[in-house]
Amino acid sequence: MRQATLGLGLVLALAGTAGAQPAAAGAAASAPAAVAAPEPKPEDTNAQRAKSQPGNNAPFWRAVRESGQQEGYTSLPGAEKGTLIQSFVQYPGSRLTNAGEAWRQVRNQWIIPYGGSLLLIAVLALAIFYKTKGPLGGHQADTGRKIERFTPFERAAHWANAGAFVALAVSGIVMAFGKFFLLPVIGSTLFGWLSFLLKNLHNFVGPLFAVSLLIVIVTFIKDNIANAADFVWLKRAGGMLGGSGEVPSHRFNAGEKGMFWWGVTVPGIVIVASGLVLDKLVPGFGELRGEMQIAHMVHAVAAMIMMTALVGHIYMGTIGVKGALGAMKTGWVDEGWAKEHHELWYDDVKAGKIPAQRSGQPAPGGVAGPVARA
């Protein structure tokens, strides 16, 4: 009986399975066929690529990389808002790469190392010169009679420009080179605050430098025009290539005139113009990153040239020439000093071509020479 029951159950089970197979086949035949995933294509958008290869965002990053040629979409107004990575360029001294990287290469591989080396070489050369030659001048005895070399207005213009220059030079050196010589000493926190303060000082002192530079140029340009005596001075290097004493010169010798033009005027104008662009004070210019990068490179190179040149000017005006600092502090020099360092200027004063006193300030510690009419 038990065996018969088991046999009947097995027959029913086999029959049920056989009936289910045609039903399943019929259901499968009536169901719609599955849609195959599309093949990825190079020109796919990021939305299309998400369907063909989910998780592959190559079209998005390709658009980021090429946004320098074809800006992406953005709802923010303004220049270059749709450009994440600039187009490829090759700045002087850089490889062919995107503009941001090219600018970084020029700054870090050329301006910083070579500009810093130029400054150090200038300081070292002046130290060697001072050690071997010492301060120049002092060979003519003082007479007690004074000649006004600089008027109060001239000195005010000079000191205003000099003060602004020192502030800009110190802040610029810290921003450019501070991480090499200050950061290891004072630490990142203090260096960060110092850099922040000096950056703002740099930005606010810049306009003062620009205005005072213009005043200095206008004030002193008439006495810095080249003449025949300057070629004689240059031929003999101011008397350093032999001969007795300095080569006679007018109010400013050829070296001082060269400093005025190539150490102050030309690089100063370039620095001011590029600085105005960096401060975004030039309407219609400086909105694009490429313009800012070019302005920064020009600004940095001109600043390095001006700082290197004015290291020599500061040396000659302080410890390099006896009595030079006193002339800019008080405005007056002794006739002996004038005869020794600027003999042609002294001769013009004695001949009455140039007034010995050009302002109403009294001569300190002496008597003004004869006041002649020009």
Coordinates of N, CA, C and O in Angstrom, one line a residue, residues 1 19 40 61 67 101 109 113 132 188 204 209 214 220 222 226 243 250 255 257 296 318 351 353 367:
M1 N 0.8 -1.2 0.0 CA 0.0 0.0 0.0 C 0.9 1.3 0.0 O 0.6 2.2 -0.7
G19 N 4.0 20.0 -17.2 CA 3.1 21.1 -17.6 C 3.6 22.5 -17.3 O 3.2 23.4 -18.0
P40 N 30.2 52.7 -25.9 CA 30.8 54.0 -25.6 C 31.5 54.6 -26.8 O 32.1 53.9 -27.6
W61 N 35.9 65.0 -17.5 CA 37.3 65.5 -17.2 C 37.9 66.0 -18.5 O 38.8 66.9 -18.5
S67 N 38.5 73.1 -21.4 CA 37.7 74.3 -21.2 C 38.4 75.6 -21.6 O 37.8 76.7 -21.8
E101 N 50.3 76.2 -15.4 CA 51.6 75.4 -15.1 C 52.8 76.1 -15.7 O 53.9 76.1 -15.2
Q109 N 61.3 78.3 -11.7 CA 62.6 77.9 -12.2 C 63.5 79.0 -12.8 O 64.6 78.7 -13.1
P113 N 65.0 81.7 -8.6 CA 66.4 81.4 -8.4 C 67.3 82.4 -9.0 O 68.3 82.8 -8.4
T132 N 87.8 96.5 -0.1 CA 89.1 96.8 -0.8 C 89.3 98.3 -1.0 O 90.4 98.8 -0.9
S188 N 55.3 78.2 10.5 CA 54.3 78.4 9.5 C 53.2 79.4 9.9 O 52.7 80.3 9.2
F204 N 48.9 98.5 -0.6 CA 48.5 99.9 -0.3 C 49.7 100.9 -0.5 O 49.4 102.1 -0.7
F209 N 54.1 104.8 -4.1 CA 55.3 104.6 -4.9 C 55.1 105.2 -6.3 O 56.0 105.9 -6.8
L214 N 56.6 109.4 -10.1 CA 56.3 110.4 -11.1 C 56.9 111.8 -10.7 O 57.5 112.5 -11.6
F220 N 63.8 115.6 -11.4 CA 65.2 115.4 -11.6 C 65.6 115.2 -13.1 O 66.8 115.1 -13.4
K222 N 65.6 117.1 -15.7 CA 66.4 118.1 -16.4 C 67.9 118.0 -16.2 O 68.7 118.4 -17.0
A226 N 72.0 113.4 -20.9 CA 73.4 113.2 -21.2 C 74.0 114.4 -21.9 O 73.4 115.1 -22.6
G243 N 94.4 107.6 -13.3 CA 94.2 109.0 -13.2 C 94.1 109.4 -11.7 O 94.0 108.6 -10.8
H250 N 79.0 117.2 -14.1 CA 78.0 118.2 -13.7 C 77.3 117.8 -12.4 O 77.8 117.0 -11.6
G255 N 77.3 107.9 -14.1 CA 76.8 106.7 -13.4 C 75.5 107.0 -12.7 O 74.6 106.2 -12.7
K257 N 73.3 109.3 -13.7 CA 72.3 109.4 -14.7 C 71.9 108.0 -15.2 O 70.7 107.8 -15.5
H296 N 52.3 89.6 -13.9 CA 53.1 89.2 -12.7 C 54.6 88.9 -13.1 O 55.5 89.3 -12.5
T318 N 75.0 106.1 1.1 CA 75.2 105.9 2.5 C 76.6 105.8 2.9 O 77.3 106.8 3.3
A351 N 80.8 130.3 -11.2 CA 80.7 131.3 -12.3 C 79.4 132.0 -12.3 O 79.2 132.9 -13.1
K353 N 76.4 130.6 -12.9 CA 75.5 130.0 -13.9 C 74.4 129.3 -13.1 O 73.2 129.2 -13.6
V367 N 78.2 129.0 6.0 CA 77.7 130.1 5.3 C 77.5 129.7 3.9 O 78.4 129.1 3.3

